[in-house]
Amino acid sequence: MNAQRNFFLNRIQSVKYAAKGFWILITTENSIIAQVIIGIFMTIFGFIMHISATEWMFQTLSIGLILVAESLNTAIEKLADFIHPNYHKQIGRVKDISAGAAFFAAIFAVIIGLIIYVPKFI
C-alpha cells in the first residue's frame, strides 16, 4: 500500500514541476509568449471561419507542435548556455539545430494553415 501511495504522491509532484515549467515558459520566454498569442489569434480566426472538426484537429495539433518544439528549443538553449556560457562553435551548432527543429514545426503549421484557410477565400 505504501508503494502505491508513493507512486501517486510522486505523480502529483511531477505535475507540480510540469506546471511550474509551463508557467515559467508562458511568463518569461518571448518566443513562447509570441506563439501563444499567435495560437490564440488562430483559434479565434478558426471560430470566425467556422472550420470543420477535422480542421480544428489539425490546427490544434499544429499549435501544440509549435509550442512543444519551442519549449524544447528553449530548454536545450538554456542547458547549452549553462554548460558552456561562453561562445563555442559546437554549442552554437547544437543551438542552431534545436532552433531548426522549431522552425520545421512552424513551416508545417503554416502549410496546414494554408491548406485550411486558402480554400475559404477562393
mmCIF file with all atom_site columns, C-alpha atoms in Angstrom:
data_model
loop_
_atom_site.group_PDB
_atom_site.id
_atom_site.type_symbol
_atom_site.label_atom_id
_atom_site.label_alt_id
_atom_site.label_comp_id
_atom_site.label_asym_id
_atom_site.label_entity_id
_atom_site.label_seq_id
_atom_site.pdbx_PDB_ins_code
_atom_site.Cartn_x
_atom_site.Cartn_y
_atom_site.Cartn_z
_atom_site.occupancy
_atom_site.B_iso_or_equiv
_atom_site.pdbx_formal_charge
_atom_site.auth_seq_id
_atom_site.auth_comp_id
_atom_site.auth_asym_id
_atom_site.auth_atom_id
_atom_site.pdbx_PDB_model_num
ATOM 1   C CA . MET A 1 1   ? 0.000   0.000  0.000   1.00 0.00 ? 1   MET A CA 1
ATOM 2   C CA . ASN A 1 2   ? 2.853   2.370  0.829   1.00 0.00 ? 2   ASN A CA 1
ATOM 3   C CA . ALA A 1 3   ? 4.457   1.868  -2.611  1.00 0.00 ? 3   ALA A CA 1
ATOM 4   C CA . GLN A 1 4   ? 1.141   2.686  -4.297  1.00 0.00 ? 4   GLN A CA 1
ATOM 5   C CA . ARG A 1 5   ? 0.747   5.811  -2.143  1.00 0.00 ? 5   ARG A CA 1
ATOM 6   C CA . ASN A 1 6   ? 4.283   6.922  -3.021  1.00 0.00 ? 6   ASN A CA 1
ATOM 7   C CA . PHE A 1 7   ? 3.554   6.341  -6.698  1.00 0.00 ? 7   PHE A CA 1
ATOM 8   C CA . PHE A 1 8   ? 0.565   8.705  -6.582  1.00 0.00 ? 8   PHE A CA 1
ATOM 9   C CA . LEU A 1 9   ? 2.408   11.289 -4.489  1.00 0.00 ? 9   LEU A CA 1
ATOM 10  C CA . ASN A 1 10  ? 5.296   11.205 -6.972  1.00 0.00 ? 10  ASN A CA 1
ATOM 11  C CA . ARG A 1 11  ? 2.870   11.710 -9.871  1.00 0.00 ? 11  ARG A CA 1
ATOM 12  C CA . ILE A 1 12  ? 1.346   14.712 -8.091  1.00 0.00 ? 12  ILE A CA 1
ATOM 13  C CA . GLN A 1 13  ? 4.834   16.126 -7.524  1.00 0.00 ? 13  GLN A CA 1
ATOM 14  C CA . SER A 1 14  ? 5.650   15.578 -11.210 1.00 0.00 ? 14  SER A CA 1
ATOM 15  C CA . VAL A 1 15  ? 2.546   17.508 -12.224 1.00 0.00 ? 15  VAL A CA 1
ATOM 16  C CA . LYS A 1 16  ? 3.606   20.359 -9.929  1.00 0.00 ? 16  LYS A CA 1
ATOM 17  C CA . TYR A 1 17  ? 7.031   20.507 -11.608 1.00 0.00 ? 17  TYR A CA 1
ATOM 18  C CA . ALA A 1 18  ? 5.432   20.407 -15.054 1.00 0.00 ? 18  ALA A CA 1
ATOM 19  C CA . ALA A 1 19  ? 3.005   23.206 -14.125 1.00 0.00 ? 19  ALA A CA 1
ATOM 20  C CA . LYS A 1 20  ? 5.935   25.244 -12.796 1.00 0.00 ? 20  LYS A CA 1
ATOM 21  C CA . GLY A 1 21  ? 7.800   24.782 -16.094 1.00 0.00 ? 21  GLY A CA 1
ATOM 22  C CA . PHE A 1 22  ? 4.669   25.678 -18.047 1.00 0.00 ? 22  PHE A CA 1
ATOM 23  C CA . TRP A 1 23  ? 4.272   28.872 -16.011 1.00 0.00 ? 23  TRP A CA 1
ATOM 24  C CA . ILE A 1 24  ? 7.930   29.817 -16.457 1.00 0.00 ? 24  ILE A CA 1
ATOM 25  C CA . LEU A 1 25  ? 7.620   29.347 -20.225 1.00 0.00 ? 25  LEU A CA 1
ATOM 26  C CA . ILE A 1 26  ? 4.435   31.362 -20.708 1.00 0.00 ? 26  ILE A CA 1
ATOM 27  C CA . THR A 1 27  ? 5.518   34.204 -18.447 1.00 0.00 ? 27  THR A CA 1
ATOM 28  C CA . THR A 1 28  ? 9.209   34.663 -19.260 1.00 0.00 ? 28  THR A CA 1
ATOM 29  C CA . GLU A 1 29  ? 10.064  33.270 -22.685 1.00 0.00 ? 29  GLU A CA 1
ATOM 30  C CA . ASN A 1 30  ? 9.320   35.698 -25.518 1.00 0.00 ? 30  ASN A CA 1
ATOM 31  C CA . SER A 1 31  ? 9.224   33.016 -28.211 1.00 0.00 ? 31  SER A CA 1
ATOM 32  C CA . ILE A 1 32  ? 6.618   31.029 -26.271 1.00 0.00 ? 32  ILE A CA 1
ATOM 33  C CA . ILE A 1 33  ? 4.592   34.144 -25.452 1.00 0.00 ? 33  ILE A CA 1
ATOM 34  C CA . ALA A 1 34  ? 4.572   35.081 -29.150 1.00 0.00 ? 34  ALA A CA 1
ATOM 35  C CA . GLN A 1 35  ? 3.494   31.569 -30.170 1.00 0.00 ? 35  GLN A CA 1
ATOM 36  C CA . VAL A 1 36  ? 0.723   31.525 -27.532 1.00 0.00 ? 36  VAL A CA 1
ATOM 37  C CA . ILE A 1 37  ? -0.578  34.857 -28.872 1.00 0.00 ? 37  ILE A CA 1
ATOM 38  C CA . ILE A 1 38  ? -0.487  33.526 -32.437 1.00 0.00 ? 38  ILE A CA 1
ATOM 39  C CA . GLY A 1 39  ? -2.247  30.357 -31.256 1.00 0.00 ? 39  GLY A CA 1
ATOM 40  C CA . ILE A 1 40  ? -4.991  32.394 -29.590 1.00 0.00 ? 40  ILE A CA 1
ATOM 41  C CA . PHE A 1 41  ? -5.375  34.524 -32.722 1.00 0.00 ? 41  PHE A CA 1
ATOM 42  C CA . MET A 1 42  ? -5.635  31.413 -34.920 1.00 0.00 ? 42  MET A CA 1
ATOM 43  C CA . THR A 1 43  ? -8.179  29.873 -32.554 1.00 0.00 ? 43  THR A CA 1
ATOM 44  C CA . ILE A 1 44  ? -10.351 32.993 -32.763 1.00 0.00 ? 44  ILE A CA 1
ATOM 45  C CA . PHE A 1 45  ? -9.882  33.005 -36.544 1.00 0.00 ? 45  PHE A CA 1
ATOM 46  C CA . GLY A 1 46  ? -10.976 29.357 -36.643 1.00 0.00 ? 46  GLY A CA 1
ATOM 47  C CA . PHE A 1 47  ? -14.238 30.268 -34.917 1.00 0.00 ? 47  PHE A CA 1
ATOM 48  C CA . ILE A 1 48  ? -14.790 33.191 -37.289 1.00 0.00 ? 48  ILE A CA 1
ATOM 49  C CA . MET A 1 49  ? -14.147 30.988 -40.339 1.00 0.00 ? 49  MET A CA 1
ATOM 50  C CA . HIS A 1 50  ? -16.263 28.100 -38.994 1.00 0.00 ? 50  HIS A CA 1
ATOM 51  C CA . ILE A 1 51  ? -13.624 25.476 -39.650 1.00 0.00 ? 51  ILE A CA 1
ATOM 52  C CA . SER A 1 52  ? -14.630 21.809 -39.510 1.00 0.00 ? 52  SER A CA 1
ATOM 53  C CA . ALA A 1 53  ? -13.871 19.368 -36.712 1.00 0.00 ? 53  ALA A CA 1
ATOM 54  C CA . THR A 1 54  ? -11.084 17.824 -38.801 1.00 0.00 ? 54  THR A CA 1
ATOM 55  C CA . GLU A 1 55  ? -9.614  21.266 -39.489 1.00 0.00 ? 55  GLU A CA 1
ATOM 56  C CA . TRP A 1 56  ? -9.792  22.039 -35.747 1.00 0.00 ? 56  TRP A CA 1
ATOM 57  C CA . MET A 1 57  ? -7.911  18.827 -35.074 1.00 0.00 ? 57  MET A CA 1
ATOM 58  C CA . PHE A 1 58  ? -5.083  19.748 -37.447 1.00 0.00 ? 58  PHE A CA 1
ATOM 59  C CA . GLN A 1 59  ? -4.962  23.363 -36.313 1.00 0.00 ? 59  GLN A CA 1
ATOM 60  C CA . THR A 1 60  ? -4.843  22.391 -32.643 1.00 0.00 ? 60  THR A CA 1
ATOM 61  C CA . LEU A 1 61  ? -2.181  19.786 -33.332 1.00 0.00 ? 61  LEU A CA 1
ATOM 62  C CA . SER A 1 62  ? -0.128  22.388 -35.218 1.00 0.00 ? 62  SER A CA 1
ATOM 63  C CA . ILE A 1 63  ? -0.368  24.922 -32.406 1.00 0.00 ? 63  ILE A CA 1
ATOM 64  C CA . GLY A 1 64  ? 0.600   22.244 -29.887 1.00 0.00 ? 64  GLY A CA 1
ATOM 65  C CA . LEU A 1 65  ? 3.502   21.038 -32.019 1.00 0.00 ? 65  LEU A CA 1
ATOM 66  C CA . ILE A 1 66  ? 4.913   24.542 -32.281 1.00 0.00 ? 66  ILE A CA 1
ATOM 67  C CA . LEU A 1 67  ? 4.595   25.145 -28.537 1.00 0.00 ? 67  LEU A CA 1
ATOM 68  C CA . VAL A 1 68  ? 6.283   21.822 -27.755 1.00 0.00 ? 68  VAL A CA 1
ATOM 69  C CA . ALA A 1 69  ? 9.081   22.440 -30.273 1.00 0.00 ? 69  ALA A CA 1
ATOM 70  C CA . GLU A 1 70  ? 9.673   25.986 -28.989 1.00 0.00 ? 70  GLU A CA 1
ATOM 71  C CA . SER A 1 71  ? 9.659   24.734 -25.395 1.00 0.00 ? 71  SER A CA 1
ATOM 72  C CA . LEU A 1 72  ? 12.216  22.024 -26.128 1.00 0.00 ? 72  LEU A CA 1
ATOM 73  C CA . ASN A 1 73  ? 14.317  24.519 -28.091 1.00 0.00 ? 73  ASN A CA 1
ATOM 74  C CA . THR A 1 74  ? 14.273  26.859 -25.092 1.00 0.00 ? 74  THR A CA 1
ATOM 75  C CA . ALA A 1 75  ? 15.256  24.037 -22.720 1.00 0.00 ? 75  ALA A CA 1
ATOM 76  C CA . ILE A 1 76  ? 18.139  22.959 -24.970 1.00 0.00 ? 76  ILE A CA 1
ATOM 77  C CA . GLU A 1 77  ? 19.384  26.537 -25.314 1.00 0.00 ? 77  GLU A CA 1
ATOM 78  C CA . LYS A 1 78  ? 19.229  27.113 -21.536 1.00 0.00 ? 78  LYS A CA 1
ATOM 79  C CA . LEU A 1 79  ? 21.096  23.866 -20.902 1.00 0.00 ? 79  LEU A CA 1
ATOM 80  C CA . ALA A 1 80  ? 23.725  24.670 -23.533 1.00 0.00 ? 80  ALA A CA 1
ATOM 81  C CA . ASP A 1 81  ? 24.246  28.140 -22.045 1.00 0.00 ? 81  ASP A CA 1
ATOM 82  C CA . PHE A 1 82  ? 24.597  26.621 -18.577 1.00 0.00 ? 82  PHE A CA 1
ATOM 83  C CA . ILE A 1 83  ? 27.120  24.022 -19.711 1.00 0.00 ? 83  ILE A CA 1
ATOM 84  C CA . HIS A 1 84  ? 29.174  26.441 -21.778 1.00 0.00 ? 84  HIS A CA 1
ATOM 85  C CA . PRO A 1 85  ? 28.282  30.117 -21.095 1.00 0.00 ? 85  PRO A CA 1
ATOM 86  C CA . ASN A 1 86  ? 30.917  31.489 -23.492 1.00 0.00 ? 86  ASN A CA 1
ATOM 87  C CA . TYR A 1 87  ? 30.673  31.188 -27.244 1.00 0.00 ? 87  TYR A CA 1
ATOM 88  C CA . HIS A 1 88  ? 31.655  27.787 -28.540 1.00 0.00 ? 88  HIS A CA 1
ATOM 89  C CA . LYS A 1 89  ? 31.257  26.643 -32.137 1.00 0.00 ? 89  LYS A CA 1
ATOM 90  C CA . GLN A 1 90  ? 29.762  23.238 -31.230 1.00 0.00 ? 90  GLN A CA 1
ATOM 91  C CA . ILE A 1 91  ? 27.347  24.715 -28.668 1.00 0.00 ? 91  ILE A CA 1
ATOM 92  C CA . GLY A 1 92  ? 26.269  27.226 -31.319 1.00 0.00 ? 92  GLY A CA 1
ATOM 93  C CA . ARG A 1 93  ? 25.663  24.355 -33.729 1.00 0.00 ? 93  ARG A CA 1
ATOM 94  C CA . VAL A 1 94  ? 23.554  22.482 -31.165 1.00 0.00 ? 94  VAL A CA 1
ATOM 95  C CA . LYS A 1 95  ? 21.502  25.619 -30.537 1.00 0.00 ? 95  LYS A CA 1
ATOM 96  C CA . ASP A 1 96  ? 21.044  26.211 -34.275 1.00 0.00 ? 96  ASP A CA 1
ATOM 97  C CA . ILE A 1 97  ? 19.859  22.636 -34.799 1.00 0.00 ? 97  ILE A CA 1
ATOM 98  C CA . SER A 1 98  ? 17.450  22.975 -31.891 1.00 0.00 ? 98  SER A CA 1
ATOM 99  C CA . ALA A 1 99  ? 16.060  26.189 -33.376 1.00 0.00 ? 99  ALA A CA 1
ATOM 100 C CA . GLY A 1 100 ? 15.837  24.424 -36.732 1.00 0.00 ? 100 GLY A CA 1
ATOM 101 C CA . ALA A 1 101 ? 13.532  21.811 -35.200 1.00 0.00 ? 101 ALA A CA 1
ATOM 102 C CA . ALA A 1 102 ? 11.194  24.571 -34.014 1.00 0.00 ? 102 ALA A CA 1
ATOM 103 C CA . PHE A 1 103 ? 11.392  26.087 -37.498 1.00 0.00 ? 103 PHE A CA 1
ATOM 104 C CA . PHE A 1 104 ? 10.344  22.758 -39.027 1.00 0.00 ? 104 PHE A CA 1
ATOM 105 C CA . ALA A 1 105 ? 7.256   22.795 -36.796 1.00 0.00 ? 105 ALA A CA 1
ATOM 106 C CA . ALA A 1 106 ? 6.471   26.354 -37.840 1.00 0.00 ? 106 ALA A CA 1
ATOM 107 C CA . ILE A 1 107 ? 6.818   25.545 -41.550 1.00 0.00 ? 107 ILE A CA 1
ATOM 108 C CA . PHE A 1 108 ? 4.408   22.630 -41.279 1.00 0.00 ? 108 PHE A CA 1
ATOM 109 C CA . ALA A 1 109 ? 1.973   24.700 -39.209 1.00 0.00 ? 109 ALA A CA 1
ATOM 110 C CA . VAL A 1 110 ? 1.957   27.378 -41.913 1.00 0.00 ? 110 VAL A CA 1
ATOM 111 C CA . ILE A 1 111 ? 1.361   24.727 -44.591 1.00 0.00 ? 111 ILE A CA 1
ATOM 112 C CA . ILE A 1 112 ? -1.536  23.293 -42.578 1.00 0.00 ? 112 ILE A CA 1
ATOM 113 C CA . GLY A 1 113 ? -2.920  26.804 -42.064 1.00 0.00 ? 113 GLY A CA 1
ATOM 114 C CA . LEU A 1 114 ? -2.756  27.458 -45.797 1.00 0.00 ? 114 LEU A CA 1
ATOM 115 C CA . ILE A 1 115 ? -4.497  24.154 -46.552 1.00 0.00 ? 115 ILE A CA 1
ATOM 116 C CA . ILE A 1 116 ? -7.271  25.049 -44.103 1.00 0.00 ? 116 ILE A CA 1
ATOM 117 C CA . TYR A 1 117 ? -7.785  28.742 -44.888 1.00 0.00 ? 117 TYR A CA 1
ATOM 118 C CA . VAL A 1 118 ? -6.840  29.434 -48.517 1.00 0.00 ? 118 VAL A CA 1
ATOM 119 C CA . PRO A 1 119 ? -9.828  27.457 -49.927 1.00 0.00 ? 119 PRO A CA 1
ATOM 120 C CA . LYS A 1 120 ? -12.149 29.537 -47.767 1.00 0.00 ? 120 LYS A CA 1
ATOM 121 C CA . PHE A 1 121 ? -11.035 32.683 -49.614 1.00 0.00 ? 121 PHE A CA 1
ATOM 122 C CA . ILE A 1 122 ? -11.177 31.383 -53.194 1.00 0.00 ? 122 ILE A CA 1
#
